[in-house]
Amino acid sequence: MSSKDNESLSSSESLNQGETVSLTDVHDTDVDVETAGKGPERAEWGSKFEFILSIIGYAVGLGNVWRFPYLCQKNGGGAFLIPYVIMLAAEGIPLFYLELAIGQRLRKGSIGVWNEIHPMLGGVGIASSVVSYVVSLYYNVIIMWCLWYLFNSFQSPLPWEHCPTFVENNVTKIVEECDKSDPTSYFWYRETLNISGSIEDPVTINWKLALCLVVAWIIVFICMCNGIKSSGKVVYFTATFPYLVLVIFFVRAVTLKGAGTGLKYMFTPKMERLADPQVWLDAATQIFYSLGLAFGGLIAFASYNKPKNNVRRDAITVSITNCSTSIFASLVIFSVLGFKANNLYENCMDKNIAKLTESGMYPTGYSATNMSYGAYKVLSSQAGFNNTAASLGLRKCSVNDNMDKAAEGTGLAFIIFTQAIAEFPAAPFWSIIFFLMLLTLGLGSQFGVLEGVATPLVDLALFPWMKKKPLVAALLCGTSLVLGLIFVTSAGNYWVTMFDSFGGSFPLMLVAFFEVVGVVYIYGYSKFENDIKFIVGEKPGWYWRITWKYVSPGLMVVILVASVISKCINPVTYLAYDVNTANNISLTYPVWAGVVIAVIILSSALCVPGVAILRKVGIMQYKPVRVATVSKGSPYDDEDVNNFQSTATMMRNTDDDQNDQKDVGYGSDESVRLQNMGGSGVGVGMGLPHV
C-alpha cells in the first residue's frame, strides 16, 4: 500500500463507523477451506451465452413493446430519438456497467454487495430488494392478463371481434356499453377486468383472473426454484422467442395497407418538442426502467459470472440491444397503428359517403357510383359543405387524428393492438403468437426482478432453510400471490396503476443515485478503477470517469427534483372508467390512497438512511465475517483471483488481524465461511441486532 493508505489505515475508526480500505496489495490469509469448514459453492451460468440471454431477457421487456412507442408518439416522433440516445449514453450504459461490475467482483446479491462496499450503505441493497418485490407484485398481473388473452385466442372468431348482443322483444340489440365504445375496449374493461367506477367502489374478486394469477405464479416458481440452473435454460426460449415473433410481425405489418402512414408518422420529427423539459425527462426515465437499473437483478445475475468475465462488453452489447429492440418494436407497432388508423379513416369515409348519397345532397356531376374518397375530399373543400356536413351529421375523417389517439401502457396491447389483430387474416393465429410474445417478454423481466430479491435472501441465509433456493422461491411466490389478490378485484386495474406510478419511480431513482454516489464518492473511484482493471484488464477511460463522477448523478438529481416538484404541484390523479360514457375520466385519489402511496414509496426510500442511522447508533451491529481463500484444485483456484482481492472487502486495519482472530476464533468452523469468489480475505455480512 502507499504511505497515504497506511496513514489512513492507522487512523481508521472502528468497523461500525464504516471505514473502507483498499485490498489491492493485501495478500490472502493462508487458510485452507478444508480446515475452515465447507460452505455451498455459488452457482455459475452454464455458459456465457446463458448470461447474455438472461440479462437481455431481463432488460428487454414489455416496456419496449408499448411504452417506448407511446413516448415516441407523444414526444415528437423521430425527434424523441435524440434525447433517448443521449440519455442512453449519459445514464443508461454507465449505470448498467457499474451494476454488472460490482455484482461480478463481489459475487453476492444486492444486500451483500452494498454491505461490503460500505456498512453504512447496507440499506441500498435492502431498498433495491424491497422495490423489486413491490414491482414483481403488479408485474406478474400483466403476465396474468397475457395468459387470459392467450387462453381466449384459441377460438374463432376472437371474442373481442364483435360486440355481444341480446334479444329483446324479438329484436337483436347490441349491448349499449359496447355500442358506445368498440368491441376490444368492451372486452378489456367489462369481460376481462369487470372494472368498477373508481378505486373507492366496493370490490369483488374476479375469479377467472384469480385462476390466471395462480397459473402465472406457478410458472414463475417452477423457473425460479432451482435458480439459474433452471432459469438459465428457460431464457433460451424467453429471450429469443420475442425476437422471432417481432420479425414475423414486422414482415406482416409492413405489408399492411396504411403501414407506410404509420412509419412516416413515427419518423417525422417535431423538433419544437425538444424545447419541452418533459420530453427529456421521459427519455431519461424510459432508459432507466427499460434497462432494469437499481432493481438488484443485474447485480444478482452478474454475481454468478466467472471473476474475469468482460462485463464492459456485456454492458455495451445489452444496452445497445435494448435500445435497438425498442426502435425495432416501434417499427412493428407504428406499422400496425398505421393500418388501424387507415381502417378507421376508410370506415369513417364510407359512412359519410353513404349518408351523403342517401340524402342526395351532392352537386351536379356526382352520384353514388362516382363518389370516391378523392371526390369526397374535393367536395368537402368546397364552400358551404360544412353546413351540409352538420345537417347530415358527417364526421371529420383524418388519418393523423387517428394516429394521435394512440393509447398508453396496457391500452396499446390490450385495446389497440387486439383491434388491429382482429382485422388480420387468420386472426386467432396472430393473436396467439402476439400474446405468447408478451408473455415471454414479461417472464424474462420477472425472473430478473425476483432474482434481485431471492439472491440476497439466499446469500444472507438468516434462517438455515433459506439456504435452499426452492424454499425461498416458494416463500416469495406464495406471499406475492396472496398480496396480489388485490389486483384481481374489480378495482384491480387502479391498484396496478398506483403501484406502477409510485412503486418503481421515485424509489428506483433514489436507489440508483445512492449506488453511483456510494461507489464513486464513498467507496472511492480510484479503488473502483482497480477492480475494473482486474475484471477487464485496463482502467476505465475518460468516458466512464466523467459519466460516473458527474453526468449520471447530476441527471438523477434533476430527475428526482423534477419528480418531486411535479407530484407537489399537480394533483395526484388516476384514470377511471365511466360506464355511462364508456370513456376514461380523471379522478383524484382519496386520502387513504394517498397514505398507501406514501407507504409504497417510503417502504424502500427509508431503508437507506434507516440502516445507516441504526448502525451509527449501534442498534444494528455491523460484524465482519472472516472468509478463507479457495483451496487448490477448487473450481475457483486461480492465482490471479486469489492474489488480487476485491478492494471492497478489507474493512479493518491489518494490524488488528491477530486480535480479530482471537476475538472471533478465526479459523474455526463457526467463524470462517467459504466465499465462492476467490481472493476475498475479509467478507462483510449484514449484521442484525444482538439478541
Short mmCIF file of N, CA and C in Angstrom, two decimals, residues 22-124:
data_model
loop_
_atom_site.label_atom_id
_atom_site.label_comp_id
_atom_site.label_asym_id
_atom_site.label_seq_id
_atom_site.Cartn_x
_atom_site.Cartn_y
_atom_site.Cartn_z
N SER A 22 -8.58 -0.18 0.76
CA SER A 22 -8.26 -0.91 -0.46
C SER A 22 -7.56 -2.21 -0.15
N LEU A 23 -7.89 -3.23 -0.91
CA LEU A 23 -7.27 -4.53 -0.74
C LEU A 23 -6.33 -4.87 -1.87
N THR A 24 -6.03 -3.91 -2.72
CA THR A 24 -5.29 -4.21 -3.93
C THR A 24 -3.99 -4.94 -3.65
N ASP A 25 -3.27 -4.53 -2.60
CA ASP A 25 -1.96 -5.10 -2.32
C ASP A 25 -1.93 -5.97 -1.08
N VAL A 26 -3.09 -6.33 -0.56
CA VAL A 26 -3.13 -7.14 0.64
C VAL A 26 -3.19 -8.61 0.24
N HIS A 27 -2.36 -9.44 0.86
CA HIS A 27 -2.31 -10.86 0.49
C HIS A 27 -3.36 -11.64 1.26
N ASP A 28 -3.70 -12.79 0.70
CA ASP A 28 -4.68 -13.64 1.35
C ASP A 28 -4.11 -14.25 2.62
N THR A 29 -4.99 -14.52 3.55
CA THR A 29 -4.61 -15.28 4.72
C THR A 29 -4.59 -16.75 4.34
N ASP A 30 -3.57 -17.42 4.70
CA ASP A 30 -3.39 -18.80 4.24
C ASP A 30 -4.20 -19.76 5.10
N VAL A 31 -5.43 -19.85 4.74
CA VAL A 31 -6.33 -20.77 5.45
C VAL A 31 -6.99 -21.66 4.41
N ASP A 32 -6.88 -22.93 4.58
CA ASP A 32 -7.46 -23.86 3.64
C ASP A 32 -8.92 -24.09 3.99
N VAL A 33 -9.72 -24.17 2.98
CA VAL A 33 -11.15 -24.35 3.22
C VAL A 33 -11.47 -25.70 3.83
N GLU A 34 -10.59 -26.64 3.66
CA GLU A 34 -10.87 -27.95 4.24
C GLU A 34 -10.87 -27.88 5.76
N THR A 35 -10.04 -27.00 6.31
CA THR A 35 -9.98 -26.85 7.76
C THR A 35 -10.89 -25.76 8.25
N ALA A 36 -11.34 -24.92 7.35
CA ALA A 36 -12.17 -23.81 7.76
C ALA A 36 -13.65 -24.17 7.78
N GLY A 37 -14.00 -25.27 7.26
CA GLY A 37 -15.42 -25.61 7.19
C GLY A 37 -15.94 -25.33 5.80
N LYS A 38 -16.69 -26.23 5.28
CA LYS A 38 -17.16 -26.09 3.90
C LYS A 38 -18.46 -25.32 3.84
N GLY A 39 -18.62 -24.58 2.79
CA GLY A 39 -19.87 -23.86 2.53
C GLY A 39 -20.32 -24.21 1.14
N PRO A 40 -21.51 -23.86 0.81
CA PRO A 40 -22.03 -24.21 -0.51
C PRO A 40 -21.35 -23.41 -1.61
N GLU A 41 -21.01 -24.10 -2.68
CA GLU A 41 -20.42 -23.39 -3.81
C GLU A 41 -21.47 -22.54 -4.49
N ARG A 42 -21.08 -21.34 -4.92
CA ARG A 42 -22.01 -20.47 -5.61
C ARG A 42 -22.21 -20.99 -7.03
N ALA A 43 -23.45 -21.01 -7.45
CA ALA A 43 -23.76 -21.50 -8.79
C ALA A 43 -23.14 -20.58 -9.84
N GLU A 44 -22.93 -21.13 -11.01
CA GLU A 44 -22.42 -20.36 -12.14
C GLU A 44 -23.31 -20.59 -13.34
N TRP A 45 -23.28 -19.63 -14.27
CA TRP A 45 -24.00 -19.80 -15.52
C TRP A 45 -23.41 -20.98 -16.27
N GLY A 46 -24.30 -21.73 -16.95
CA GLY A 46 -23.82 -22.86 -17.72
C GLY A 46 -22.91 -22.44 -18.86
N SER A 47 -23.13 -21.21 -19.35
CA SER A 47 -22.30 -20.68 -20.42
C SER A 47 -22.43 -19.17 -20.44
N LYS A 48 -21.51 -18.51 -21.13
CA LYS A 48 -21.59 -17.06 -21.27
C LYS A 48 -22.87 -16.68 -22.04
N PHE A 49 -23.29 -17.51 -22.95
CA PHE A 49 -24.48 -17.23 -23.75
C PHE A 49 -25.73 -17.18 -22.87
N GLU A 50 -25.78 -18.07 -21.86
CA GLU A 50 -26.92 -18.07 -20.95
C GLU A 50 -27.00 -16.74 -20.19
N PHE A 51 -25.85 -16.24 -19.75
CA PHE A 51 -25.83 -14.97 -19.02
C PHE A 51 -26.31 -13.83 -19.91
N ILE A 52 -25.79 -13.77 -21.14
CA ILE A 52 -26.18 -12.70 -22.05
C ILE A 52 -27.68 -12.76 -22.34
N LEU A 53 -28.20 -13.96 -22.60
CA LEU A 53 -29.62 -14.10 -22.87
C LEU A 53 -30.46 -13.71 -21.66
N SER A 54 -29.97 -14.03 -20.47
CA SER A 54 -30.72 -13.73 -19.25
C SER A 54 -30.84 -12.23 -19.03
N ILE A 55 -29.74 -11.50 -19.19
CA ILE A 55 -29.83 -10.06 -18.95
C ILE A 55 -30.53 -9.36 -20.12
N ILE A 56 -30.47 -9.94 -21.32
CA ILE A 56 -31.28 -9.38 -22.42
C ILE A 56 -32.76 -9.60 -22.13
N GLY A 57 -33.10 -10.82 -21.68
CA GLY A 57 -34.49 -11.09 -21.32
C GLY A 57 -34.97 -10.24 -20.17
N TYR A 58 -34.03 -9.93 -19.25
CA TYR A 58 -34.37 -9.08 -18.09
C TYR A 58 -34.57 -7.63 -18.52
N ALA A 59 -33.65 -7.12 -19.35
CA ALA A 59 -33.71 -5.71 -19.74
C ALA A 59 -34.78 -5.45 -20.81
N VAL A 60 -34.88 -6.34 -21.77
CA VAL A 60 -35.87 -6.17 -22.83
C VAL A 60 -37.19 -6.74 -22.34
N GLY A 61 -38.15 -5.87 -22.10
CA GLY A 61 -39.41 -6.31 -21.53
C GLY A 61 -40.61 -5.68 -22.20
N LEU A 62 -41.72 -5.69 -21.47
CA LEU A 62 -42.97 -5.18 -22.01
C LEU A 62 -42.88 -3.70 -22.35
N GLY A 63 -42.07 -2.95 -21.60
CA GLY A 63 -41.94 -1.53 -21.87
C GLY A 63 -41.40 -1.22 -23.25
N ASN A 64 -40.59 -2.13 -23.81
CA ASN A 64 -40.07 -1.92 -25.16
C ASN A 64 -41.17 -2.00 -26.21
N VAL A 65 -42.22 -2.78 -25.92
CA VAL A 65 -43.26 -3.02 -26.91
C VAL A 65 -44.33 -1.94 -26.87
N TRP A 66 -44.69 -1.46 -25.65
CA TRP A 66 -45.77 -0.49 -25.64
C TRP A 66 -45.37 0.88 -25.11
N ARG A 67 -44.50 0.97 -24.09
CA ARG A 67 -44.21 2.29 -23.51
C ARG A 67 -43.37 3.15 -24.45
N PHE A 68 -42.33 2.56 -25.04
CA PHE A 68 -41.48 3.35 -25.93
C PHE A 68 -42.25 3.88 -27.14
N PRO A 69 -43.05 3.05 -27.83
CA PRO A 69 -43.84 3.61 -28.96
C PRO A 69 -44.77 4.73 -28.52
N TYR A 70 -45.37 4.60 -27.33
CA TYR A 70 -46.26 5.66 -26.85
C TYR A 70 -45.48 6.96 -26.64
N LEU A 71 -44.30 6.86 -26.01
CA LEU A 71 -43.49 8.06 -25.78
C LEU A 71 -43.04 8.67 -27.10
N CYS A 72 -42.75 7.82 -28.08
CA CYS A 72 -42.36 8.31 -29.39
C CYS A 72 -43.51 9.11 -30.01
N GLN A 73 -44.72 8.56 -29.90
CA GLN A 73 -45.89 9.24 -30.45
C GLN A 73 -46.19 10.53 -29.70
N LYS A 74 -45.99 10.51 -28.39
CA LYS A 74 -46.33 11.64 -27.53
C LYS A 74 -45.34 12.79 -27.66
N ASN A 75 -44.07 12.45 -27.87
CA ASN A 75 -43.00 13.45 -27.76
C ASN A 75 -42.31 13.79 -29.07
N GLY A 76 -43.04 13.85 -30.16
CA GLY A 76 -42.48 14.39 -31.38
C GLY A 76 -41.96 13.39 -32.37
N GLY A 77 -42.41 12.12 -32.30
CA GLY A 77 -41.98 11.14 -33.28
C GLY A 77 -40.48 10.93 -33.29
N GLY A 78 -39.87 11.09 -34.46
CA GLY A 78 -38.43 10.87 -34.59
C GLY A 78 -37.60 11.80 -33.73
N ALA A 79 -38.14 12.96 -33.35
CA ALA A 79 -37.40 13.89 -32.51
C ALA A 79 -37.10 13.29 -31.14
N PHE A 80 -37.96 12.38 -30.67
CA PHE A 80 -37.76 11.77 -29.35
C PHE A 80 -36.52 10.88 -29.33
N LEU A 81 -36.10 10.38 -30.48
CA LEU A 81 -34.92 9.53 -30.52
C LEU A 81 -33.65 10.28 -30.12
N ILE A 82 -33.64 11.60 -30.30
CA ILE A 82 -32.45 12.38 -29.96
C ILE A 82 -32.19 12.36 -28.45
N PRO A 83 -33.14 12.80 -27.60
CA PRO A 83 -32.88 12.71 -26.16
C PRO A 83 -32.77 11.27 -25.67
N TYR A 84 -33.45 10.35 -26.34
CA TYR A 84 -33.39 8.95 -25.93
C TYR A 84 -31.97 8.40 -26.06
N VAL A 85 -31.33 8.65 -27.19
CA VAL A 85 -29.97 8.16 -27.41
C VAL A 85 -28.99 8.88 -26.48
N ILE A 86 -29.19 10.17 -26.26
CA ILE A 86 -28.32 10.93 -25.35
C ILE A 86 -28.41 10.36 -23.93
N MET A 87 -29.60 10.11 -23.46
CA MET A 87 -29.78 9.55 -22.13
C MET A 87 -29.23 8.14 -22.02
N LEU A 88 -29.29 7.37 -23.10
CA LEU A 88 -28.71 6.04 -23.09
C LEU A 88 -27.20 6.11 -22.85
N ALA A 89 -26.54 7.05 -23.54
CA ALA A 89 -25.09 7.18 -23.41
C ALA A 89 -24.67 7.81 -22.09
N ALA A 90 -25.47 8.77 -21.59
CA ALA A 90 -25.07 9.51 -20.40
C ALA A 90 -25.48 8.84 -19.10
N GLU A 91 -26.52 8.03 -19.15
CA GLU A 91 -27.05 7.46 -17.91
C GLU A 91 -27.18 5.94 -17.97
N GLY A 92 -27.78 5.42 -19.04
CA GLY A 92 -28.10 4.01 -19.10
C GLY A 92 -26.90 3.09 -19.10
N ILE A 93 -26.01 3.24 -20.09
CA ILE A 93 -24.86 2.33 -20.21
C ILE A 93 -23.92 2.43 -19.02
N PRO A 94 -23.57 3.63 -18.52
CA PRO A 94 -22.68 3.69 -17.35
C PRO A 94 -23.23 3.00 -16.11
N LEU A 95 -24.51 3.19 -15.82
CA LEU A 95 -25.09 2.54 -14.64
C LEU A 95 -25.21 1.04 -14.84
N PHE A 96 -25.50 0.62 -16.05
CA PHE A 96 -25.58 -0.80 -16.37
C PHE A 96 -24.22 -1.46 -16.13
N TYR A 97 -23.17 -0.82 -16.60
CA TYR A 97 -21.80 -1.31 -16.43
C TYR A 97 -21.44 -1.38 -14.95
N LEU A 98 -21.77 -0.35 -14.20
CA LEU A 98 -21.43 -0.28 -12.78
C LEU A 98 -22.07 -1.43 -12.01
N GLU A 99 -23.34 -1.70 -12.26
CA GLU A 99 -24.02 -2.76 -11.52
C GLU A 99 -23.46 -4.14 -11.87
N LEU A 100 -23.20 -4.38 -13.15
CA LEU A 100 -22.61 -5.66 -13.53
C LEU A 100 -21.24 -5.84 -12.91
N ALA A 101 -20.45 -4.77 -12.86
CA ALA A 101 -19.08 -4.86 -12.34
C ALA A 101 -19.06 -5.20 -10.86
N ILE A 102 -19.86 -4.50 -10.05
CA ILE A 102 -19.82 -4.76 -8.60
C ILE A 102 -20.44 -6.11 -8.27
N GLY A 103 -21.43 -6.53 -9.04
CA GLY A 103 -22.02 -7.84 -8.80
C GLY A 103 -21.04 -8.97 -9.10
N GLN A 104 -20.33 -8.86 -10.22
CA GLN A 104 -19.37 -9.89 -10.59
C GLN A 104 -18.16 -9.89 -9.69
N ARG A 105 -17.70 -8.71 -9.30
CA ARG A 105 -16.48 -8.62 -8.49
C ARG A 105 -16.66 -9.18 -7.09
N LEU A 106 -17.83 -8.93 -6.51
CA LEU A 106 -18.06 -9.35 -5.13
C LEU A 106 -18.83 -10.66 -5.03
N ARG A 107 -19.44 -11.09 -6.15
CA ARG A 107 -20.13 -12.38 -6.22
C ARG A 107 -21.17 -12.53 -5.11
N LYS A 108 -21.98 -11.50 -4.96
CA LYS A 108 -23.05 -11.51 -3.98
C LYS A 108 -24.29 -10.86 -4.57
N GLY A 109 -25.42 -11.04 -3.88
CA GLY A 109 -26.62 -10.32 -4.23
C GLY A 109 -26.52 -8.88 -3.79
N SER A 110 -27.57 -8.11 -4.04
CA SER A 110 -27.50 -6.66 -3.82
C SER A 110 -27.25 -6.29 -2.36
N ILE A 111 -27.84 -7.02 -1.41
CA ILE A 111 -27.64 -6.68 0.01
C ILE A 111 -26.19 -6.94 0.41
N GLY A 112 -25.65 -8.10 0.05
CA GLY A 112 -24.27 -8.41 0.39
C GLY A 112 -23.27 -7.46 -0.26
N VAL A 113 -23.54 -7.07 -1.51
CA VAL A 113 -22.63 -6.17 -2.22
C VAL A 113 -22.50 -4.84 -1.50
N TRP A 114 -23.63 -4.23 -1.14
CA TRP A 114 -23.57 -2.90 -0.55
C TRP A 114 -23.08 -2.93 0.89
N ASN A 115 -23.24 -4.05 1.59
CA ASN A 115 -22.62 -4.20 2.90
C ASN A 115 -21.10 -4.22 2.78
N GLU A 116 -20.60 -4.87 1.74
CA GLU A 116 -19.15 -4.94 1.56
C GLU A 116 -18.57 -3.62 1.12
N ILE A 117 -19.28 -2.92 0.25
CA ILE A 117 -18.75 -1.64 -0.23
C ILE A 117 -18.63 -0.65 0.91
N HIS A 118 -19.64 -0.58 1.76
CA HIS A 118 -19.56 0.26 2.96
C HIS A 118 -20.72 -0.13 3.88
N PRO A 119 -20.46 -0.36 5.16
CA PRO A 119 -21.53 -0.80 6.06
C PRO A 119 -22.68 0.19 6.15
N MET A 120 -22.39 1.49 5.99
CA MET A 120 -23.45 2.48 6.07
C MET A 120 -24.34 2.48 4.83
N LEU A 121 -23.91 1.76 3.78
CA LEU A 121 -24.71 1.66 2.56
C LEU A 121 -25.51 0.37 2.51
N GLY A 122 -25.56 -0.36 3.62
CA GLY A 122 -26.29 -1.62 3.64
C GLY A 122 -27.75 -1.46 3.27
N GLY A 123 -28.32 -0.29 3.55
CA GLY A 123 -29.71 -0.05 3.22
C GLY A 123 -29.99 0.05 1.75
N VAL A 124 -28.96 0.31 0.92
CA VAL A 124 -29.16 0.40 -0.52
C VAL A 124 -29.61 -0.95 -1.08
#
